[in-house]
Short mmCIF file of C-alpha atoms in Angstrom, two decimals:
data_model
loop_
_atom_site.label_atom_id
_atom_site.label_comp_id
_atom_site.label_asym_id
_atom_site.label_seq_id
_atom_site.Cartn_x
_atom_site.Cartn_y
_atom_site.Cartn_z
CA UNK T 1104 29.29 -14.12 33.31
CA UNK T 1105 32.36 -13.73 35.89
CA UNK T 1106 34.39 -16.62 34.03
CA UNK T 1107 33.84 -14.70 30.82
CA UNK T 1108 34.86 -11.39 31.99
CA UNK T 1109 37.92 -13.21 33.11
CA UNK T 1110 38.55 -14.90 30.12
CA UNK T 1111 37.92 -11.86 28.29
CA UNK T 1112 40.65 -9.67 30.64
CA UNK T 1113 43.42 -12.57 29.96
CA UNK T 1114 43.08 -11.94 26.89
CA UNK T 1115 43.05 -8.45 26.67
CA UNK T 1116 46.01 -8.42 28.95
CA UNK T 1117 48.32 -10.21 26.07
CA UNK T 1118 50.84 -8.86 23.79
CA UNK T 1119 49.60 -7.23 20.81
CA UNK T 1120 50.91 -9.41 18.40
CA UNK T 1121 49.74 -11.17 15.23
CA UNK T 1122 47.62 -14.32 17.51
CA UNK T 1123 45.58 -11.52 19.46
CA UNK T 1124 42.90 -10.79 16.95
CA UNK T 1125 42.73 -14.57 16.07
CA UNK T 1126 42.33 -15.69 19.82
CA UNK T 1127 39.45 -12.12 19.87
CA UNK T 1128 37.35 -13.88 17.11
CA UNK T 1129 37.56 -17.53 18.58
CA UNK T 1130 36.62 -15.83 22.01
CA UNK T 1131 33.50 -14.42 20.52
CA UNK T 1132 32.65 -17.35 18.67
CA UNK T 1133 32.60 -19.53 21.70
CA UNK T 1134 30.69 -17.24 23.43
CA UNK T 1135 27.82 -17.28 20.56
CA UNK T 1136 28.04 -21.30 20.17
CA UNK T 1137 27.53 -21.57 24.22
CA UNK T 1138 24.18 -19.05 23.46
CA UNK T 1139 23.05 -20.93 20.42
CA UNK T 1140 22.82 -24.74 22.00
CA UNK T 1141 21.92 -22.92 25.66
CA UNK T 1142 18.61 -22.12 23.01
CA UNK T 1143 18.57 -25.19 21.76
CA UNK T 1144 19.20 -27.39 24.94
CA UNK T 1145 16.81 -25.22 27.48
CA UNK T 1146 20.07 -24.85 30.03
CA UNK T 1147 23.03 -23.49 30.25
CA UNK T 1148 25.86 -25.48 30.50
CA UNK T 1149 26.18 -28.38 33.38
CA UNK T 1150 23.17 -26.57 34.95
CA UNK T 1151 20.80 -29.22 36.31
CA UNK T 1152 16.73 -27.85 34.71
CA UNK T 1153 13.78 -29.58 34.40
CA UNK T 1154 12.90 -27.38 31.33
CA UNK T 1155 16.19 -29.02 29.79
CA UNK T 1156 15.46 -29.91 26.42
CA UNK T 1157 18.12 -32.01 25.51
CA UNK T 1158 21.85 -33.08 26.52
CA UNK T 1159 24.95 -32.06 24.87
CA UNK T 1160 27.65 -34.58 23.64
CA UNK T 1161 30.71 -33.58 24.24
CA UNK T 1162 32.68 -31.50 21.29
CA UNK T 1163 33.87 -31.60 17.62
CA UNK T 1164 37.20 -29.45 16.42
CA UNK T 1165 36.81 -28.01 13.63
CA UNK T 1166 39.41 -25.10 11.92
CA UNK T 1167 37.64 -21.97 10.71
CA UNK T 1168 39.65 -19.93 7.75
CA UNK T 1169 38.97 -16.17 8.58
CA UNK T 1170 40.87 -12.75 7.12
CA UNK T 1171 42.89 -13.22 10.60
CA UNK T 1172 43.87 -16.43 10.10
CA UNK T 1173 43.12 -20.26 10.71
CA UNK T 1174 40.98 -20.28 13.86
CA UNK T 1175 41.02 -23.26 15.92
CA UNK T 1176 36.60 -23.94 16.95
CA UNK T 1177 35.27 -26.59 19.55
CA UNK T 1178 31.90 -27.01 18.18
CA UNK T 1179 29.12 -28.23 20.79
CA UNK T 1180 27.16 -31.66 20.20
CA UNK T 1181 24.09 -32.44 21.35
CA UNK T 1182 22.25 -36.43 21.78
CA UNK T 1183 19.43 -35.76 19.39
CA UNK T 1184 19.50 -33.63 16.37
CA UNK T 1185 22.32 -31.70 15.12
CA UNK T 1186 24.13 -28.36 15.79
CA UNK T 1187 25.73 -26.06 13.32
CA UNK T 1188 26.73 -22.26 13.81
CA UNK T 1189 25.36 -19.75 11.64
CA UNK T 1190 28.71 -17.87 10.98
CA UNK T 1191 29.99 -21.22 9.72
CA UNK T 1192 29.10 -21.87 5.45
CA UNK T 1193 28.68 -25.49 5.70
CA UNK T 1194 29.33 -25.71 1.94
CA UNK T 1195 32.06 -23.63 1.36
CA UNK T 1196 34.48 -25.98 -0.26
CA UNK T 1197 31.72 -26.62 -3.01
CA UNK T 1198 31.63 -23.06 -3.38
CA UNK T 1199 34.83 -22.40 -3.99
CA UNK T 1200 34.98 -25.07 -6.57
CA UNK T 1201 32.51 -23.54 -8.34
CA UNK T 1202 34.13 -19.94 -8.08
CA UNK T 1203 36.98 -22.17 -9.53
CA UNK T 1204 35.22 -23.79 -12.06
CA UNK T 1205 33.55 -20.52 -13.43
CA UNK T 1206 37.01 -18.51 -13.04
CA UNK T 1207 38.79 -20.87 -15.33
CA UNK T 1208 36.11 -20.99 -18.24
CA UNK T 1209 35.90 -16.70 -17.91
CA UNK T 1210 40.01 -16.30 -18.35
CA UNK T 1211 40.11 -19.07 -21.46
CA UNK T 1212 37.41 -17.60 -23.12
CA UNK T 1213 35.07 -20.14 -23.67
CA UNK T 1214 32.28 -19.68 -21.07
CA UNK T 1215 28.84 -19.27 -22.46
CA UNK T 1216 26.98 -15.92 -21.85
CA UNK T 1217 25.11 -17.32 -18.90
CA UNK T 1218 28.77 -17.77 -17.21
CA UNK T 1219 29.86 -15.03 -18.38
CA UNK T 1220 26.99 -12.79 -16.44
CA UNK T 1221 27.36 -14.83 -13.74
CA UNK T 1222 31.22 -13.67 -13.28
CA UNK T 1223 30.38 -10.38 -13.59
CA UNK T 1224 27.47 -10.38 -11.10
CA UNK T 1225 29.97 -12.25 -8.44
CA UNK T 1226 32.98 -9.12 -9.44
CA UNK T 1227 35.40 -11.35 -10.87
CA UNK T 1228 35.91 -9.66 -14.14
CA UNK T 1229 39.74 -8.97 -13.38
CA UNK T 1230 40.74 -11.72 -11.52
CA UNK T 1231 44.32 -13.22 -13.14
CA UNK T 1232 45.09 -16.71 -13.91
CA UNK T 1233 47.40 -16.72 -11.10
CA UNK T 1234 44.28 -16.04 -8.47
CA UNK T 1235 42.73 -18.79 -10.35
CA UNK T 1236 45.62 -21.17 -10.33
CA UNK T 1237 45.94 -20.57 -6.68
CA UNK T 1238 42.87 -21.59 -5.48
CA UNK T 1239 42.01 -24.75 -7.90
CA UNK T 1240 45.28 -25.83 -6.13
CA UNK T 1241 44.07 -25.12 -2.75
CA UNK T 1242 40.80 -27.52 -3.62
CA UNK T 1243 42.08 -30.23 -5.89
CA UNK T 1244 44.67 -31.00 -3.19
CA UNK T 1245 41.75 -31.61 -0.62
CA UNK T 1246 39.89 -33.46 -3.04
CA UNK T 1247 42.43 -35.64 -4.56
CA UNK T 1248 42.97 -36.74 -1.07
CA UNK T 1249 39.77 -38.22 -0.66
CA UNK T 1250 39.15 -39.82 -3.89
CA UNK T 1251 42.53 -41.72 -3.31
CA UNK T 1252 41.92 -42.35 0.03
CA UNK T 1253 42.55 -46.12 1.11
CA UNK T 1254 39.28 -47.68 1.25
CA UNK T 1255 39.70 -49.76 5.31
CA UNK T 1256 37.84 -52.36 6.25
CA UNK T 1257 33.86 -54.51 4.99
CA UNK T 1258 31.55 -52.87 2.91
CA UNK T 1259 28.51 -55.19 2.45
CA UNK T 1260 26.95 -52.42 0.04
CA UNK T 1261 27.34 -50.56 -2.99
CA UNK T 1262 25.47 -47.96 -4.73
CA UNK T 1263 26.69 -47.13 -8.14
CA UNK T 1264 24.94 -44.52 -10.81
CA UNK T 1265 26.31 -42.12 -13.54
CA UNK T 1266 24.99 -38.58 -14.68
CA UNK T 1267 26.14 -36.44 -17.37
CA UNK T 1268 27.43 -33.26 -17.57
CA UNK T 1269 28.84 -31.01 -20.85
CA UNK T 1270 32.85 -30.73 -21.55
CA UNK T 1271 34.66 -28.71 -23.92
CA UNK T 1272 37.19 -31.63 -26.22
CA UNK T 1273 39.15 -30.60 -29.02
CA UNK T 1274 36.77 -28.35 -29.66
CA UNK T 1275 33.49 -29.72 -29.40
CA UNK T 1276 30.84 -29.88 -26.55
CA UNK T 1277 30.57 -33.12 -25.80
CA UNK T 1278 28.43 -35.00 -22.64
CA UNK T 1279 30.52 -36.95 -20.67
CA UNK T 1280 29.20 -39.62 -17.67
CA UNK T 1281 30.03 -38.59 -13.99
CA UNK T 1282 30.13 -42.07 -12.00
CA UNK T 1283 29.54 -41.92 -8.06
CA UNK T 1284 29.80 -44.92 -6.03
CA UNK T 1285 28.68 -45.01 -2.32
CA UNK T 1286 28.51 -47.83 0.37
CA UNK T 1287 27.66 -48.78 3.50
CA UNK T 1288 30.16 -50.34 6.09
CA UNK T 1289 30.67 -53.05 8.43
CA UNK T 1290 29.51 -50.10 11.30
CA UNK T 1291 26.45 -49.39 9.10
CA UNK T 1292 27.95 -46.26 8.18
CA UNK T 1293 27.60 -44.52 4.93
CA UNK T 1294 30.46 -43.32 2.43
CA UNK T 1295 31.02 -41.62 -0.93
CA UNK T 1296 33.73 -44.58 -2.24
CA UNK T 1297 34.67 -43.16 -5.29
CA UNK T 1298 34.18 -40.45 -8.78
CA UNK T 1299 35.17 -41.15 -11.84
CA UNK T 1300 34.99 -39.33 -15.32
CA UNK T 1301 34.43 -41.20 -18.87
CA UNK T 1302 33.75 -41.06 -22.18
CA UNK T 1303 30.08 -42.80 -21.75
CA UNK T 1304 29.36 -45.73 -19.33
CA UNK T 1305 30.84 -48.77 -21.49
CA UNK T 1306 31.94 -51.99 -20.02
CA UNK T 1307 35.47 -50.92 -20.12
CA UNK T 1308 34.72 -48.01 -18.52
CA UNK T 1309 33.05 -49.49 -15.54
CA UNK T 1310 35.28 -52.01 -15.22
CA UNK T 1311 38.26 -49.77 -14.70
CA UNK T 1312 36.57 -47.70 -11.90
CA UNK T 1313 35.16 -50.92 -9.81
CA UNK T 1314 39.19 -51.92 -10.41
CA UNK T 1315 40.20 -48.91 -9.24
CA UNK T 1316 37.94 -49.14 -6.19
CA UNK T 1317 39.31 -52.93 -5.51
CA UNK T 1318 42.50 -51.23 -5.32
CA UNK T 1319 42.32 -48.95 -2.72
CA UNK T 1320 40.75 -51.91 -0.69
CA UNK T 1321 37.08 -52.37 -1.10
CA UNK T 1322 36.22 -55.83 -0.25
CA UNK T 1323 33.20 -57.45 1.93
CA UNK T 1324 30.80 -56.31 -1.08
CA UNK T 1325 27.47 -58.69 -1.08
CA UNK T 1326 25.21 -56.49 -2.79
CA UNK T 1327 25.45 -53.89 -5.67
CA UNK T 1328 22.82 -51.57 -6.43
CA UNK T 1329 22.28 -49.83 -9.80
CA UNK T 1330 20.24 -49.71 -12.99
CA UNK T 1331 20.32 -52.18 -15.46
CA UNK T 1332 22.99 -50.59 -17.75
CA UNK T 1333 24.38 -53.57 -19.39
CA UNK T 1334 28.15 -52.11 -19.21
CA UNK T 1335 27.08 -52.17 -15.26
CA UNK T 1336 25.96 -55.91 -15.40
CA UNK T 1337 29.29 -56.63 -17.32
CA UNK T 1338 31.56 -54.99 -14.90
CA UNK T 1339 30.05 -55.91 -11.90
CA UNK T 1340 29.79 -60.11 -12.96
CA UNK T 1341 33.48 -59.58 -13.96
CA UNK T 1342 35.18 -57.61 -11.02
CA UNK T 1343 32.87 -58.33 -8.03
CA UNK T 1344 32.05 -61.57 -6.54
CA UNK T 1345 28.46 -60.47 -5.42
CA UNK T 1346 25.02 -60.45 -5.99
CA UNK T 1347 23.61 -57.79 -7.97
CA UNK T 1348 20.54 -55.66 -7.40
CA UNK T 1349 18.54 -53.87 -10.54
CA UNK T 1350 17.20 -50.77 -9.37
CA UNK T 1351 12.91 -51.21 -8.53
CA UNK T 1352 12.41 -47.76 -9.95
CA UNK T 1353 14.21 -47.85 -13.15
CA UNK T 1354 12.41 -51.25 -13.45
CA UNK T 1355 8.86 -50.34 -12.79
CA UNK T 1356 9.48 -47.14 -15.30
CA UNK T 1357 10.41 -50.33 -18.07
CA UNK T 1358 7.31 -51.97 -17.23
CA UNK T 1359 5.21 -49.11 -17.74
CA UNK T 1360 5.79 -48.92 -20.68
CA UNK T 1361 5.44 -52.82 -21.53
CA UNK T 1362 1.68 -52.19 -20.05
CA UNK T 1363 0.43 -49.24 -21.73
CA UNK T 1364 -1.64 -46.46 -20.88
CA UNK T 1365 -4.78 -48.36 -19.68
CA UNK T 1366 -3.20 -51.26 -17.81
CA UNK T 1367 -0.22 -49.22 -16.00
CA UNK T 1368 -2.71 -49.04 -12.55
CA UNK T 1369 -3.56 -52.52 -12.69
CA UNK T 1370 -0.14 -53.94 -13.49
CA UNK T 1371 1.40 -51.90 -10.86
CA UNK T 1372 -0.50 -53.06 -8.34
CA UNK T 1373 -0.16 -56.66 -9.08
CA UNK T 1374 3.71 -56.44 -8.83
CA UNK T 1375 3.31 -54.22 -5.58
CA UNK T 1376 1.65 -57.27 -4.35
CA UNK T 1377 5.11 -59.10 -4.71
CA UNK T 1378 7.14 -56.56 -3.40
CA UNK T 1379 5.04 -56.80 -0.31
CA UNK T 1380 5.74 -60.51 0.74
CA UNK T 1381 8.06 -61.47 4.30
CA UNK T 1382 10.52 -63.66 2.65
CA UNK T 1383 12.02 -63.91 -0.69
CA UNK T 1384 10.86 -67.08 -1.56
CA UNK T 1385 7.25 -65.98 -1.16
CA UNK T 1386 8.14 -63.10 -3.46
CA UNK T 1387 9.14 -65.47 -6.15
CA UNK T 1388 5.78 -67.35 -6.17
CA UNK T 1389 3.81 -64.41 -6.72
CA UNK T 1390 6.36 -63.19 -9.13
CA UNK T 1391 5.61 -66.26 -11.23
CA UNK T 1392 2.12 -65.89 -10.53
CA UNK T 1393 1.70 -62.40 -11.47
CA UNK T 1394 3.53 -63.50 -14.87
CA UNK T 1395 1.49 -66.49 -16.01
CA UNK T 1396 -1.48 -64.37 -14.79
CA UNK T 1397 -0.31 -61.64 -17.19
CA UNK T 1398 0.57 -63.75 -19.80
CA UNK T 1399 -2.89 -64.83 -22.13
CA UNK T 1400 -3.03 -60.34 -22.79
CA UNK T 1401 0.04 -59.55 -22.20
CA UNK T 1402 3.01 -61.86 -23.07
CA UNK T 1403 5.49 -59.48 -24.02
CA UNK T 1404 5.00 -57.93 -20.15
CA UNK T 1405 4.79 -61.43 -18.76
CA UNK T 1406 7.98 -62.45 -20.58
CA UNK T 1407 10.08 -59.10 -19.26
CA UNK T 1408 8.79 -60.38 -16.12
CA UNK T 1409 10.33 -63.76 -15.89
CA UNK T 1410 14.05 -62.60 -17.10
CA UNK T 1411 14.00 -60.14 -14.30
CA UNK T 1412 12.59 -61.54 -12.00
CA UNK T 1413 15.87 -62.92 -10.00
CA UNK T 1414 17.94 -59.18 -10.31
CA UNK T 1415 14.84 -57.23 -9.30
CA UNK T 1416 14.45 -59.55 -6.29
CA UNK T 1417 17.47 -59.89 -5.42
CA UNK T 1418 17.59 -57.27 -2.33
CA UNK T 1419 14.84 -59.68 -0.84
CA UNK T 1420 17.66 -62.21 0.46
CA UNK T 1421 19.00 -59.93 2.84
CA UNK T 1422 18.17 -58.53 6.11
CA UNK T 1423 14.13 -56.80 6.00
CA UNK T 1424 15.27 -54.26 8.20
CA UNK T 1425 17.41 -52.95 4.75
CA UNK T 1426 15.45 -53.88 2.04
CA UNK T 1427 13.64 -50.02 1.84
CA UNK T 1428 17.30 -48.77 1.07
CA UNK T 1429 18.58 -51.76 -0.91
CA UNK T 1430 15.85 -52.32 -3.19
CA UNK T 1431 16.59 -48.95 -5.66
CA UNK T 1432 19.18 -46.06 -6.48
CA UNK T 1433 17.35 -43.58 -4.60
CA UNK T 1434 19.40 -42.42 -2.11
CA UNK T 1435 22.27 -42.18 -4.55
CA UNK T 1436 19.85 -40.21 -7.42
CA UNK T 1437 19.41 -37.63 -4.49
CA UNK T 1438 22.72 -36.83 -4.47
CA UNK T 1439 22.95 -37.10 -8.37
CA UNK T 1440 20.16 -34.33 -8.31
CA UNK T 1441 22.39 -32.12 -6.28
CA UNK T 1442 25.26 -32.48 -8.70
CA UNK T 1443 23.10 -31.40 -11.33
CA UNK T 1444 21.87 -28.33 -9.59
CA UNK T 1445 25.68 -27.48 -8.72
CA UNK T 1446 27.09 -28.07 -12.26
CA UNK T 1447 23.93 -26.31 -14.29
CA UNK T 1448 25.27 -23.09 -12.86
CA UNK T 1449 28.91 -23.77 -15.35
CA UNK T 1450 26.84 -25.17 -17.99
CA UNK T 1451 30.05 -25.81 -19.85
CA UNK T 1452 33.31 -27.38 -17.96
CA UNK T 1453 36.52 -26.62 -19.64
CA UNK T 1454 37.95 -29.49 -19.03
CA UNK T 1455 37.48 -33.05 -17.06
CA UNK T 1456 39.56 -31.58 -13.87
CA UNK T 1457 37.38 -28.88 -13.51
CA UNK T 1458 34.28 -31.72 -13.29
CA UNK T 1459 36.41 -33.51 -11.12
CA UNK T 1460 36.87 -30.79 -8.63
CA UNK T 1461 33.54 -29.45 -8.30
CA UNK T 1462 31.90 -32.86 -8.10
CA UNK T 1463 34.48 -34.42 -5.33
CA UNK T 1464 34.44 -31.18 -3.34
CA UNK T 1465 30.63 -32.09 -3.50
CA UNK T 1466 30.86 -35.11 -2.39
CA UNK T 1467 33.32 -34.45 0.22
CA UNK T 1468 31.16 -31.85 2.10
CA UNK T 1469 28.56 -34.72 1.45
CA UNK T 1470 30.71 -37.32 3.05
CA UNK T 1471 31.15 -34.81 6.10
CA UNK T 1472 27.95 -34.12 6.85
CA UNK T 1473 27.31 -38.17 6.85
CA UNK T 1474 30.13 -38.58 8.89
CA UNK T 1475 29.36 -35.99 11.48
CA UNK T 1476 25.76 -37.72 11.80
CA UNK T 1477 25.04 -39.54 14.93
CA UNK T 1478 22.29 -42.06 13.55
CA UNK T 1479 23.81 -44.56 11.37
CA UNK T 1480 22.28 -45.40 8.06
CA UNK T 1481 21.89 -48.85 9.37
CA UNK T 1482 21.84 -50.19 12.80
CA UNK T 1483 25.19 -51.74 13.68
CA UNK T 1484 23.24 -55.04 14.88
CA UNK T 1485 21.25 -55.69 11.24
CA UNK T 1486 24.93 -55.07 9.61
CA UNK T 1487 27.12 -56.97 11.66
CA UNK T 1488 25.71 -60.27 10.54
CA UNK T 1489 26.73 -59.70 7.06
CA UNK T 1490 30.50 -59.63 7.89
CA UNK T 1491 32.81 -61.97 7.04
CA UNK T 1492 34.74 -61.89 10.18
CA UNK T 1493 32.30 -63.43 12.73
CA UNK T 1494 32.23 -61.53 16.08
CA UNK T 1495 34.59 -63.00 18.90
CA UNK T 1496 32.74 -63.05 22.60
CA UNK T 1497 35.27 -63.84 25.60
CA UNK T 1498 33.61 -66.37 27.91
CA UNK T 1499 33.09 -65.09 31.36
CA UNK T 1500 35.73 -65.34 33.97
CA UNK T 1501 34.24 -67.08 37.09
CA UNK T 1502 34.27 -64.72 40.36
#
């Protein structure tokens, strides 16, 4: 308490210039941090107690905007678990795209009536154009720069999937796909790689955002991950020199429907019973088996079987320890379904840049929260024998 009421003095003993009040609020701030993890740890801090909880880790900077100014924040880390403040709005960013988003449809006119009571309940009926123009300028540059951002280094995984959301064109309403591609790094880290816009997800389409990914320097790919769109399959034989993985899910929704009502238990389980083997060569026998046992009732089912059979096993070549993650899209539909909740609340974009800003400011605070993370999404020894630069050991010098 003595070092804060000295703290506290120095400051107070300062000109009263414009820094004051900024230097007042990051003073306070620091003080409530230090309170919140002394909760959450069980000590204060560097004092030695067996009722400790947990350690800290050190520090992350982080710049908080307030009505004072840009305030300069060392926020507390701790060895297990995670710490955020609670006067912090971990999702701000997204929020302001959306402001953004909803602010642009009200001053052209052509929001629907659910926008349109939506602006007035947030008391931006008489905002101008340049308010608006202001702040999608403020966001787009933030999000530009990470959808350009050179892509460094191996990335033995990709996850690629499309949703669709409603434009205004020329006049009309028309859906238009939202592509999001994410992967997983030599350091078993996880990324959002890349957004793109298009018409619908054709071949040429696809092809032109895996280029543009290539171009900003993705390389080390082994696996991709997706349904089985066939402008996917097209784009992915053509640009990527990988193997390619059809989404388990999506596929077992397909077969479904090959089995009808009255043998979907029964076929389910026999497949599970492939899914289940060690190795993937095992998996292939009772893939075949499963078929020809399916075949004499059911040789439509049996023949879907056989031509899938190598892309829906395909994750089973790689290590076990990531075949839970690599076998399906659903780590990437999650955030899908969170783009969807976001974008429901326009309804109606104006345009494709107003998509493209509330989507990638998405994704960025996504991409944060991943980074900031201290468990990786896979351990750095199942990744590292993937990569195509072989680890270099120095021998050991003699004493």
């Amino acid at each position: 308490m003595t070092d804060d009421m000295m703290s506290f003095r120095a400051l107070m003993e300062k000109s009263p210039d414009a820094d004051f009040l900024r230097e007042m609020i990051g003073f306070a701030a620091s003080r409530l941090m230090e309170l919140e993890v002394g909760a959450l740890t069980g000590a204060a801090h560097g004092e030695k107690s067996p009722e400790r909880l947990v350690q800290r880790n050190g520090y992350r900077d982080r710049d908080w905007e307030t009505r004072a100014g840009q305030v300069e924040l060392r926020i507390p880390k701790l060895r297990k678990g995670s710490y955020f403040p609670f006067f912090l709005e971990p999702r701000r960013l997204a929020e302001k795209a959306l402001t953004a988003v909803i602010q642009e449809a009200y001053i052209q006119g052509i929001s629907t009536r659910s926008v349109d009571d939506l602006v007035k309940a947030m008391g931006m009926s008489g905002i101008s154009k340049s308010q608006v123009s202001r702040l999608c300028e403020e966001i787009d540059e933030r999000v530009q720069a990470f959808l350009t951002r050179p892509i460094e280094g191996d990335w033995s995984y990709l996850w690629i999937d499309a949703t669709y959301v409603k434009v205004r064109s020329a006049g009309r309403i028309v859906s238009v796909a939202v592509t999001v591609a994410v992967g997983v790094n030599a350091d078993g880290r996880r990324e959002v790689l890349g957004v793109a816009v298009g018409p619908s997800e054709a071949e040429t389409f696809w092809t032109g955002f895996l280029r543009s990914l290539a171009r900003r320097g993705l390389r080390g790919v082994k696996l991709v991950i997706s349904d089985a769109h066939e402008g996917i399959k097209a784009s992915v034989s053509k640009v990527m020199n990988c193997t390619w993985q059809r989404c388990r899910v999506h596929f077992m929704r397909n077969v479904m429907a090959h089995a009808g009502k009255s043998g979907r238990a029964m076929v389910g389980a026999f497949i599970g019973t492939a899914f289940a083997q060690n190795d993937a060569e095992a998996a292939r026998v009772q893939w075949r088996a499963i078929a020809d046992q399916l075949r004499p009732k059911l040789p439509k089912l049996a023949g879907f079987l056989d031509a899938a059979e190598t892309d829906v096993l395909a994750y089973m070549s790689f290590p076990a320890a990531h075949r839970t993650k690599l076998h399906s899209t659903n780590s990437l539909e999650r955030l899908n379904g969170e783009i969807k909740r976001r974008t429901e609340v326009v309804g109606i974009f104006p345009n494709e840049a107003a998509i493209v800003r509330l989507v990638g400011a998405i994704l960025l605070e996504q991409n944060d929260e991943w980074t900031v993370q201290r468990a990786r999404y896979m351990t750095l020894e199942s990744v590292a024998p993937l990569s195509d630069d072989p680890l270099v050991s120095l021998p050991i010098l003699a004493a």
